[in-house]
Coordinates of C-alpha atoms and ligand atoms in Angstrom, one line a residue:
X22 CA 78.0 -79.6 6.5
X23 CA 80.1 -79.5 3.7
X24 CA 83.8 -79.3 3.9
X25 CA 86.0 -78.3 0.8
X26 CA 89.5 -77.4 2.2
X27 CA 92.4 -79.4 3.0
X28 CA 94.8 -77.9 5.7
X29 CA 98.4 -78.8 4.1
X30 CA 100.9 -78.2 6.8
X31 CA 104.5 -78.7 5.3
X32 CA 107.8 -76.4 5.6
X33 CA 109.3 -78.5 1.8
X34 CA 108.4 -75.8 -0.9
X35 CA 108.6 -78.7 -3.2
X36 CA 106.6 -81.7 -1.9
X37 CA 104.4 -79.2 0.0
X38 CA 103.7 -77.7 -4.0
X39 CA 103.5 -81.1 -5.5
X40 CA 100.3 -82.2 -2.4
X41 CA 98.6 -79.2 -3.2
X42 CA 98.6 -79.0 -7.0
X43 CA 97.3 -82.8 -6.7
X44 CA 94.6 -82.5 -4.6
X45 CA 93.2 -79.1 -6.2
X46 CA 93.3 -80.9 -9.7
X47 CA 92.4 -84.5 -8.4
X48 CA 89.8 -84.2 -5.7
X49 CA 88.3 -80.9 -6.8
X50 CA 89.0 -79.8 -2.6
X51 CA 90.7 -76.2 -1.8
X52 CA 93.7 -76.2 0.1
X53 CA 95.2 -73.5 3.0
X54 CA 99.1 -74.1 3.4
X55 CA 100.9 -73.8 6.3
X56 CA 104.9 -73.9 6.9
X57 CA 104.1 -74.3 10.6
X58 CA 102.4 -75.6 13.7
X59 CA 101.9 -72.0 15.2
X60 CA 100.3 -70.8 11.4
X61 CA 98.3 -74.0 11.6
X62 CA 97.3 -73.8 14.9
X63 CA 95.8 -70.2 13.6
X64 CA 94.2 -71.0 11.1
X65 CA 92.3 -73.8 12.7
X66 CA 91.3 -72.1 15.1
X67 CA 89.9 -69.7 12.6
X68 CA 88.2 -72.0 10.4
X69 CA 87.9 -76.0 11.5
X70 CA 84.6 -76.4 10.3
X71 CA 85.6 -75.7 6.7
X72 CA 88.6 -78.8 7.2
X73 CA 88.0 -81.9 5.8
X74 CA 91.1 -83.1 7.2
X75 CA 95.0 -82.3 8.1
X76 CA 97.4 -83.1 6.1
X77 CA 101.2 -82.6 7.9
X78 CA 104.7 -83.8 8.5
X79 CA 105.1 -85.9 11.7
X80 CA 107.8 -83.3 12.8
X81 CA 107.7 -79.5 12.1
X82 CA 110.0 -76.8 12.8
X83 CA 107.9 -75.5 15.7
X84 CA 106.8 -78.9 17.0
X85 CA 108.3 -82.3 18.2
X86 CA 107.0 -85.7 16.6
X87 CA 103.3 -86.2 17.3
X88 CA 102.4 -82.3 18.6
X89 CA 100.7 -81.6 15.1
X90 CA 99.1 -84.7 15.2
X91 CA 97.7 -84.7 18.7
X92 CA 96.5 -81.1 18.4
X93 CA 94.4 -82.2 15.3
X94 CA 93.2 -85.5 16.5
X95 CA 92.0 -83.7 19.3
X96 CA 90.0 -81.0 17.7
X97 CA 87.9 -83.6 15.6
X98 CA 89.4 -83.1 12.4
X99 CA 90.9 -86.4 10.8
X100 CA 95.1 -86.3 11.0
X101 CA 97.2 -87.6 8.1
X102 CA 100.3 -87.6 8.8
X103 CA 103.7 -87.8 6.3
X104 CA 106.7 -89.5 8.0
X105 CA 110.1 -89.5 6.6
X106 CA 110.9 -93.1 8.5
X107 CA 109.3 -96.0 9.2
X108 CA 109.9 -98.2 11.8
X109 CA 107.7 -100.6 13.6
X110 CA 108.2 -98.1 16.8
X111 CA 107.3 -94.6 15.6
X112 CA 104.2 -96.7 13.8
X113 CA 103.1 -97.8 16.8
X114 CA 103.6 -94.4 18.3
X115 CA 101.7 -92.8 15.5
X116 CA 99.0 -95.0 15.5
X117 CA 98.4 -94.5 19.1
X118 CA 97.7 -91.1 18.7
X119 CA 94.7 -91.7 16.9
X120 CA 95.3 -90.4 13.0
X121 CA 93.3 -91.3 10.2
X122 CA 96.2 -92.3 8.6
X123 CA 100.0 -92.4 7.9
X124 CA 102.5 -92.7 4.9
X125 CA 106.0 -92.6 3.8
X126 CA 106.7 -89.2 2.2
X127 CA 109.7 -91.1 -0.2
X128 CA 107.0 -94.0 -1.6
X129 CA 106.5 -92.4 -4.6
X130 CA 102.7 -94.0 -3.7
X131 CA 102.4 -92.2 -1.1
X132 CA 100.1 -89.3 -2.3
X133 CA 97.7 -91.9 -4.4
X134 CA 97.4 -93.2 -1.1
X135 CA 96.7 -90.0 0.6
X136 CA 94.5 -89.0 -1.6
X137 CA 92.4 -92.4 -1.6
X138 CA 91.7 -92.0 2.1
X139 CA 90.8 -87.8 1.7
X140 CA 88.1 -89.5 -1.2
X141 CA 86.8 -92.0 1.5
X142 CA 87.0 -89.2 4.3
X143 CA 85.2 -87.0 2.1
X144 CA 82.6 -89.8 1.5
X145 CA 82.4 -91.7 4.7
X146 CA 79.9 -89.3 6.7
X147 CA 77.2 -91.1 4.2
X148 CA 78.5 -94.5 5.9
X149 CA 76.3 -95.4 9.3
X150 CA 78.1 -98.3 11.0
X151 CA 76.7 -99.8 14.1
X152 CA 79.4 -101.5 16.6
X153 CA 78.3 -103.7 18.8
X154 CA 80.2 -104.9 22.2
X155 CA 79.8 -105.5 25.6
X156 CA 83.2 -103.6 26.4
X157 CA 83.3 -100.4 26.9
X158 CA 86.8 -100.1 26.2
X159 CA 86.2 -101.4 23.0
X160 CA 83.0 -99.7 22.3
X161 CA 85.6 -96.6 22.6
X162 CA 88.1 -97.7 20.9
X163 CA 86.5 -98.8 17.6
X164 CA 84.4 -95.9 17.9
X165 CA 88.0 -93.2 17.6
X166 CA 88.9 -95.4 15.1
X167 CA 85.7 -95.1 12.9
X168 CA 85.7 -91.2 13.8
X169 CA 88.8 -90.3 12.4
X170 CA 87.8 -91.2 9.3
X171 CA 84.6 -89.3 9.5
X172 CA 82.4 -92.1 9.4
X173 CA 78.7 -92.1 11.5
X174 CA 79.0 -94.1 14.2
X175 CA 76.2 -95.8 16.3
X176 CA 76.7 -97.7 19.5
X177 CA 75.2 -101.1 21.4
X178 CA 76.3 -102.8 24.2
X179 CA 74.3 -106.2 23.3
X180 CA 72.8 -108.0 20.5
X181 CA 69.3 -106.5 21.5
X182 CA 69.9 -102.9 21.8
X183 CA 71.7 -103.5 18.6
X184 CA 68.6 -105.3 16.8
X185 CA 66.4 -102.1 18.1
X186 CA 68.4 -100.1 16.6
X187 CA 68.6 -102.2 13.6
X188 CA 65.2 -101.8 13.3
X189 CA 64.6 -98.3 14.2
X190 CA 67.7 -96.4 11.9
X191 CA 67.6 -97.0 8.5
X192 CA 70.7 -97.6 6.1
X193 CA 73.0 -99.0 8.3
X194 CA 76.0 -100.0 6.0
X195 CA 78.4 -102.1 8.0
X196 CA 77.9 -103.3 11.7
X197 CA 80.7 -104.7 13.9
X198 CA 80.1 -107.2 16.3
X199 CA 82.0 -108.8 19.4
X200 CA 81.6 -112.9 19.5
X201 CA 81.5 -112.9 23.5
X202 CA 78.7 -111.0 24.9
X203 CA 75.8 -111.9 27.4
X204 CA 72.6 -112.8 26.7
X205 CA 73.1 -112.5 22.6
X206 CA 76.7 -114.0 21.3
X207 CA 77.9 -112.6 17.7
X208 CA 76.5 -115.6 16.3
X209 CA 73.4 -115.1 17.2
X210 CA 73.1 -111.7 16.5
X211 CA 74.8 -112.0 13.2
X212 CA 72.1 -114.9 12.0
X213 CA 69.1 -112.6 13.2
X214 CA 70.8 -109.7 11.4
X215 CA 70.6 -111.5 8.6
X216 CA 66.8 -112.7 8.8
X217 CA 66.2 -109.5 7.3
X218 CA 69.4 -108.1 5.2
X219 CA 70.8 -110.0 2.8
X220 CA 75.6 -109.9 2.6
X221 CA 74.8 -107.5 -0.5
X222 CA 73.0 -104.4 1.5
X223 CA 75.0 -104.6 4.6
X224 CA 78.4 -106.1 5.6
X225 CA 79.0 -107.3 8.7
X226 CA 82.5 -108.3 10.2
X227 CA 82.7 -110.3 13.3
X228 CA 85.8 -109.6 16.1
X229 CA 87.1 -111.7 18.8
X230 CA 90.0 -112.1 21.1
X231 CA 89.2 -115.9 21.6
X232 CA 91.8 -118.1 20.8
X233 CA 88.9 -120.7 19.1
X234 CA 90.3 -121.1 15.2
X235 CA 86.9 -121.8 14.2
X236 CA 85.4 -118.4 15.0
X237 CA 86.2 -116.9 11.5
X238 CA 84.7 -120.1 9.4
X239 CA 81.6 -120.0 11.7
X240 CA 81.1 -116.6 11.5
X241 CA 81.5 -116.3 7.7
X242 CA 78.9 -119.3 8.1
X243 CA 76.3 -117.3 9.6
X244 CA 76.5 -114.4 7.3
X245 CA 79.1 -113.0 8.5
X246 CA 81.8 -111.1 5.0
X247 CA 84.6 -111.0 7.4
X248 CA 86.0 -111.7 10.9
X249 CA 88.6 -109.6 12.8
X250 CA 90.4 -110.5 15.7
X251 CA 91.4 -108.6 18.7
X252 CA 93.6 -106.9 19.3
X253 CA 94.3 -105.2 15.8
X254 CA 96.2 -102.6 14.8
X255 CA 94.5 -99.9 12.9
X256 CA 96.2 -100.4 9.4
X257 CA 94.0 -103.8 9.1
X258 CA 91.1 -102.3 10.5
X259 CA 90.8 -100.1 8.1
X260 CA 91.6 -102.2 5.5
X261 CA 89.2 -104.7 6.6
X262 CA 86.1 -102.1 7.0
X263 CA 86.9 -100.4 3.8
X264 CA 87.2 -103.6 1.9
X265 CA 83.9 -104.7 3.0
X266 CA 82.3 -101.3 2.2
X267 CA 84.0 -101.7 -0.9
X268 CA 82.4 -104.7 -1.6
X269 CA 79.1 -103.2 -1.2
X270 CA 79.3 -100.0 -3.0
X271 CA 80.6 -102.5 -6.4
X272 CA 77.4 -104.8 -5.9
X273 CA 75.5 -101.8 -6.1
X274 CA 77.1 -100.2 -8.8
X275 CA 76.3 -103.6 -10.4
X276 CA 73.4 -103.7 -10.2
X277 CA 72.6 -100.1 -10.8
X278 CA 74.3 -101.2 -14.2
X279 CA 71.8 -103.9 -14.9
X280 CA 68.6 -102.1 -13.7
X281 CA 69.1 -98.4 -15.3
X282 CA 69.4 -97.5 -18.8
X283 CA 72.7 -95.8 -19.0
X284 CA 71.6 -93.7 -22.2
X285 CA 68.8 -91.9 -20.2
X286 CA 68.8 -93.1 -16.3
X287 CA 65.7 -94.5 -16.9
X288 CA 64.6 -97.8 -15.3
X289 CA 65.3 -100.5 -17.6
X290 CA 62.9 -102.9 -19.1
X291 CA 63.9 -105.7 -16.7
X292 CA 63.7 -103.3 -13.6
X293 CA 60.1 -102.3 -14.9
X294 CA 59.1 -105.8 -14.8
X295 CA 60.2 -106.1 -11.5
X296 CA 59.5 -103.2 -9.8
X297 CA 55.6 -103.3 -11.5
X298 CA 53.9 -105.4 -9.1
X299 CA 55.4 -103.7 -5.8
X300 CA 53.9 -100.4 -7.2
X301 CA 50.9 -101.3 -8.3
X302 CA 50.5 -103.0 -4.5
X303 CA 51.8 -99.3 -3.4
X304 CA 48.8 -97.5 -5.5
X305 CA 46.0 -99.9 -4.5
X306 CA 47.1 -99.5 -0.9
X307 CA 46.8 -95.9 -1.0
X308 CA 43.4 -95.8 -2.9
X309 CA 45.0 -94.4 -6.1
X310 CA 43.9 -94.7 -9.9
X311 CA 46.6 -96.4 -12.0
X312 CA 47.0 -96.7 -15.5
X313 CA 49.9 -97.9 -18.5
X314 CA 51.2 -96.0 -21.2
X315 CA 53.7 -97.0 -24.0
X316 CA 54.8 -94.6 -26.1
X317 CA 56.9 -93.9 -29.1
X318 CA 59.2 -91.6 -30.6
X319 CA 57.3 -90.9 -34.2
X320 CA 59.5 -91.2 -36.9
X321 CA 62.9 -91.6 -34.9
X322 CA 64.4 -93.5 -37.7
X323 CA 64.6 -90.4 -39.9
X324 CA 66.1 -88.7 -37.4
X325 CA 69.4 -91.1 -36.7
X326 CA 69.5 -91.3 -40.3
X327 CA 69.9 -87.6 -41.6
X328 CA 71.7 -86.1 -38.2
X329 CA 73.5 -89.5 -37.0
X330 CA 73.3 -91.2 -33.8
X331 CA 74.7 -88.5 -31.4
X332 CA 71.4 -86.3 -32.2
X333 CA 69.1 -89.6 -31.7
X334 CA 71.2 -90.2 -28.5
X335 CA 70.4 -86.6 -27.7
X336 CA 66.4 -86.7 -28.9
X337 CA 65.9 -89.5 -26.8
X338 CA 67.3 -88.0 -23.4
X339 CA 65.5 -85.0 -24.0
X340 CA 62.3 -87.3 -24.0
X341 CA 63.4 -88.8 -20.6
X342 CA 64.2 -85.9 -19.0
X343 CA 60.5 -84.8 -20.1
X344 CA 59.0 -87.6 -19.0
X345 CA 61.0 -87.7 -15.9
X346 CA 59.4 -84.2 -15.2
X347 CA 56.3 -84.6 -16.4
X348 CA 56.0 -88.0 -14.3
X349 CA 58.3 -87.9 -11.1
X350 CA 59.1 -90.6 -9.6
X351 CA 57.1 -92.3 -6.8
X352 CA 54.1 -90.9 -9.3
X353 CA 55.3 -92.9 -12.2
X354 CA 57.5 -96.1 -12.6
X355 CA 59.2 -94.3 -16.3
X356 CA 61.3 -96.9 -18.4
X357 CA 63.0 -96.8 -21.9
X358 CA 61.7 -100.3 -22.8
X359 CA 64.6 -100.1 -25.3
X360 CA 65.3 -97.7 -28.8
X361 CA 62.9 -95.4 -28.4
X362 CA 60.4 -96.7 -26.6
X363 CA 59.1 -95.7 -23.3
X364 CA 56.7 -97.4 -21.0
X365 CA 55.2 -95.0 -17.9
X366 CA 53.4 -96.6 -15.0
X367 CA 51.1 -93.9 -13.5
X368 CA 49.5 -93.7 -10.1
X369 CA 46.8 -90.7 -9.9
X370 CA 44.0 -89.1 -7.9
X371 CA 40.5 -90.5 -9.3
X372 CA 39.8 -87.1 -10.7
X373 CA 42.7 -86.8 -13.1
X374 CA 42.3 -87.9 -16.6
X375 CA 45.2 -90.0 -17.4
X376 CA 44.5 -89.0 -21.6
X377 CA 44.6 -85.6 -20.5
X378 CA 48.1 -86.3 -18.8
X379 CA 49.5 -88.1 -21.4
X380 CA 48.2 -85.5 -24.1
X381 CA 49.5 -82.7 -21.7
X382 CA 52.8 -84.7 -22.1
X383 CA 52.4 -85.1 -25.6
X384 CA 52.1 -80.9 -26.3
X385 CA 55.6 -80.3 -24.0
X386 CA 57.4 -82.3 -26.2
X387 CA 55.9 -80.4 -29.4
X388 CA 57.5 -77.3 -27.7
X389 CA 60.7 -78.9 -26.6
X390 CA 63.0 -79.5 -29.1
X391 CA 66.6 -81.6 -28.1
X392 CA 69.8 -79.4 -28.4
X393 CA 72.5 -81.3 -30.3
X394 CA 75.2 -80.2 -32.0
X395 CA 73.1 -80.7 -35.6
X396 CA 70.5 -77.7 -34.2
X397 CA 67.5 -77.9 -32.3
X398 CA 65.5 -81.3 -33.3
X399 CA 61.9 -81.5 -32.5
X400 CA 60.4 -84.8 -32.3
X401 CA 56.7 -85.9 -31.8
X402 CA 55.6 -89.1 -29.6
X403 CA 52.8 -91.3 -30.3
X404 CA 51.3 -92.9 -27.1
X405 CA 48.8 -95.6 -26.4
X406 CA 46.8 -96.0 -23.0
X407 CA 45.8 -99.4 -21.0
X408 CA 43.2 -97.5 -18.2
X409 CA 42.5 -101.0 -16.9
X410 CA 45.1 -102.5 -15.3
X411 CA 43.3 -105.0 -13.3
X412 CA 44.5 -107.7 -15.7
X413 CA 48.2 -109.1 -15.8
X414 CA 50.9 -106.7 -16.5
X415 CA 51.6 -108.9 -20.0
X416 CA 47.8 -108.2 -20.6
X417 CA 48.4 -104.7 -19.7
X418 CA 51.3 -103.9 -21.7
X419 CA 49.7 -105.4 -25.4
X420 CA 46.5 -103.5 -24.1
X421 CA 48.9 -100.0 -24.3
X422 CA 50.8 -101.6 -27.1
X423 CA 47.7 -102.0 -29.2
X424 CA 46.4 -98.7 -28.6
X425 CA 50.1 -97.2 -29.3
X426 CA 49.4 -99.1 -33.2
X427 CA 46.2 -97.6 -33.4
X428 CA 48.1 -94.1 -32.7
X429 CA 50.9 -94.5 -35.4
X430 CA 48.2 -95.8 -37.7
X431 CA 46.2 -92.9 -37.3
X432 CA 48.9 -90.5 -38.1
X433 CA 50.8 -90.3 -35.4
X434 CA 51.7 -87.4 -32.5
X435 CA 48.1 -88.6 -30.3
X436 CA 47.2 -90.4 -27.7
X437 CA 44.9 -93.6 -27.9
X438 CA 43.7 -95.0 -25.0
X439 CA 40.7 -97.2 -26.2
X440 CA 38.0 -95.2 -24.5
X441 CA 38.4 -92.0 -26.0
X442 CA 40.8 -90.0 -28.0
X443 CA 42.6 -86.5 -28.5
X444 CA 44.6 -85.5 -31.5
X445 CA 45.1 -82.2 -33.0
Ligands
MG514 MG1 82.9 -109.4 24.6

């Protein structure tokens, strides 16, 4: 379900403004204002299931310190609550009722910070994070913690329940394990975990209320990105669990960065190379034809030349986004080899004739020119086949490549494939 509104409830005019404008124009989110608890209260009862969260004073008119806060916490939505004082008291008093979190209303940080944790609210239902302890109060605890900031929790008492379920959910991003448990201690558990998932696809951060100083080093050891010990308050929990998500979500823009073309989304010509074998495997297994083609813009040098680069940006997306049609992926492994060259990978039912395919492919771009701001460009691609691919995928590619000179040299805008060929 998708939420879009905040629930601002503030009786300033003037900071209560300042919120909303920032969040409409920052996050993109909708948001219903209320000057009290009683309006709130209405409109929450109207409409929690469009509230992402509630955003409020710790005091309001109609309400003593913590009422708002309680009354939200306790209808699921995720609490974040202004205060106009801070000492280590009311903190401890506001923490204890279970909000998602809290801020100073005079930091002038202190919407950057609120709106931070509405992006990771927004974001965290994607997040599946397994806890794992033997106490039930902690179990509970953790899991109220996780909750209020929307994340999906999962549960296990012990190291085994929590390897089934390991092994029967997929994309668990961050699990949380207790040191002392019977039968399977956090160690344990942690080095098993990590038998099959390496630090950069899942995080995991040890807790323990033993007084033993080596816990943290030996869990790291094991695999372990961080260690926590009990008890905590829930400012570093939350730091620590969103800095190890954090963590994760860079390595993968990372490597995102180094496996996809940024031009086109495309696979890059390294992320072919490794990807190839894995999918070839895939095809064989599944009793599937497979063939190579590389293929080439004709003539793409005259077009950065007389429109500039912008329109050749523009001609050679508009190729992708063909090709990415024409040859979905888990069909096709589709990379821009680099300028404009391509390089599709096809799997296919024995009956389909990959030359027809590729000639099929060939006539859609003939009738698809690129919009750019110089007009409408049409381009023609010249393509050579490799139908064999039981030979080495070096062997395969100069197979394609040859057959791709063959097509330029015979006059471009055809497919070659060795065996037969189609031209206009
Ligand atoms: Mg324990």
């Amino acid at each position: 379900m998708d939420r879009h509104t905040i629930l601002l409830v503030e009786d300033s005019r003037f900071f209560g403004q300042m919120v909303r404008d920032r969040i409409e124009e920052e996050l993109d989110l909708s948001v219903d204002w209320a000057t009290s608890m009683a309006e709130a209260i209405s409109l929450i009862e109207a409409r929690s299931d469009d509230y992402l969260a509630v955003l409020h004073g710790l005091s309001l008119p109609d309400a003593d310190e913590g009422d708002m806060a309680r009354y939200v916490t306790e209808k699921g939505l995720p609490a974040l609550v202004f205060t106009a004082t801070f000492s280590n008291e009311s903190r401890h008093r506001i923490a204890a009722l279970g909000v998602a979190d809290y801020v100073l209303k005079e930091n002038p940080k202190a919407i950057d910070t609120v709106l931070d944790t509405i992006r990771r609210i927004r974001s965290n239902p994607d997040t599946r994070v397994l806890v794992v302890d033997d106490s039930p109060t902690a179990l509970t605890k953790i899991r109220k913690l996780l909750q209020a900031h929307r994340y999906e929790v999962l549960t296990a008492a012990d190291g085994k329940a929590a390897l089934r379920i390991m092994d029967e959910v997929p994309d668990i991003k961050l699990v949380l394990t207790d040191f002392n448990m019977p039968s399977m201690d956090g160690f344990e558990l942690t080095r098993r975990i990590r038998e099959n998932f390496p630090k950069d696809r899942l995080a995991i951060i040890g807790l323990s209320s033993e007084r033993d100083e080596m816990l943290s080093a030996r869990f790291i050891k094991l695999g372990a990105n961080d260690f926590l010990k009990k008890p905590f308050i829930a400012e570093e929990f939350y730091c620590r669990v969103q800095h190890s998500l954090d963590m994760l979500q860079q390595i993968e823009t990372i490597r995102e960065l180094s496996y996809r073309d940024p031009l086109t989304k495309l696979a890059n010509r390294r992320c072919f190379f490794e990807s190839a074998q894995a999918f070839i495997h895939r095809a064989q297994q599944a009793g599937e034809r497979l063939c190579l083609a590389m293929l080439d813009i004709d003539h793409f040098k005259k077009v950065n030349d007389t429109y500039g680069h912008d329109t050749g940006d523009a001609v050679i997306s508009n190729v992708a986004t063909l090709l990415d049609t024409a040859f979905p992926e888990g069909e096709a492994l589709t990379a821009r080899f680099g300028g404009e060259e391509f390089a599709v990978l096809l799997r296919h039912a024995p009956e389909r004739d990959p030359v027809l395919l590729f000639d099929g492919f060939r006539r859609t771009l003939e009738q698809s020119p690129a919009h750019a701001s110089g007009g409408n460009i049409s381009v023609t691609i010249s393509t050579g086949l490799c139908l064999d691919i039981s030979g080495s995928l070096h062997q395969t590619l100069s197979a394609a490549d040859e057959n791709l000179y063959r097509a330029k040299e015979q006059g471009r805008n055809r497919v070659v494939s060795g065996v037969c060929e189609l031209k206009d």
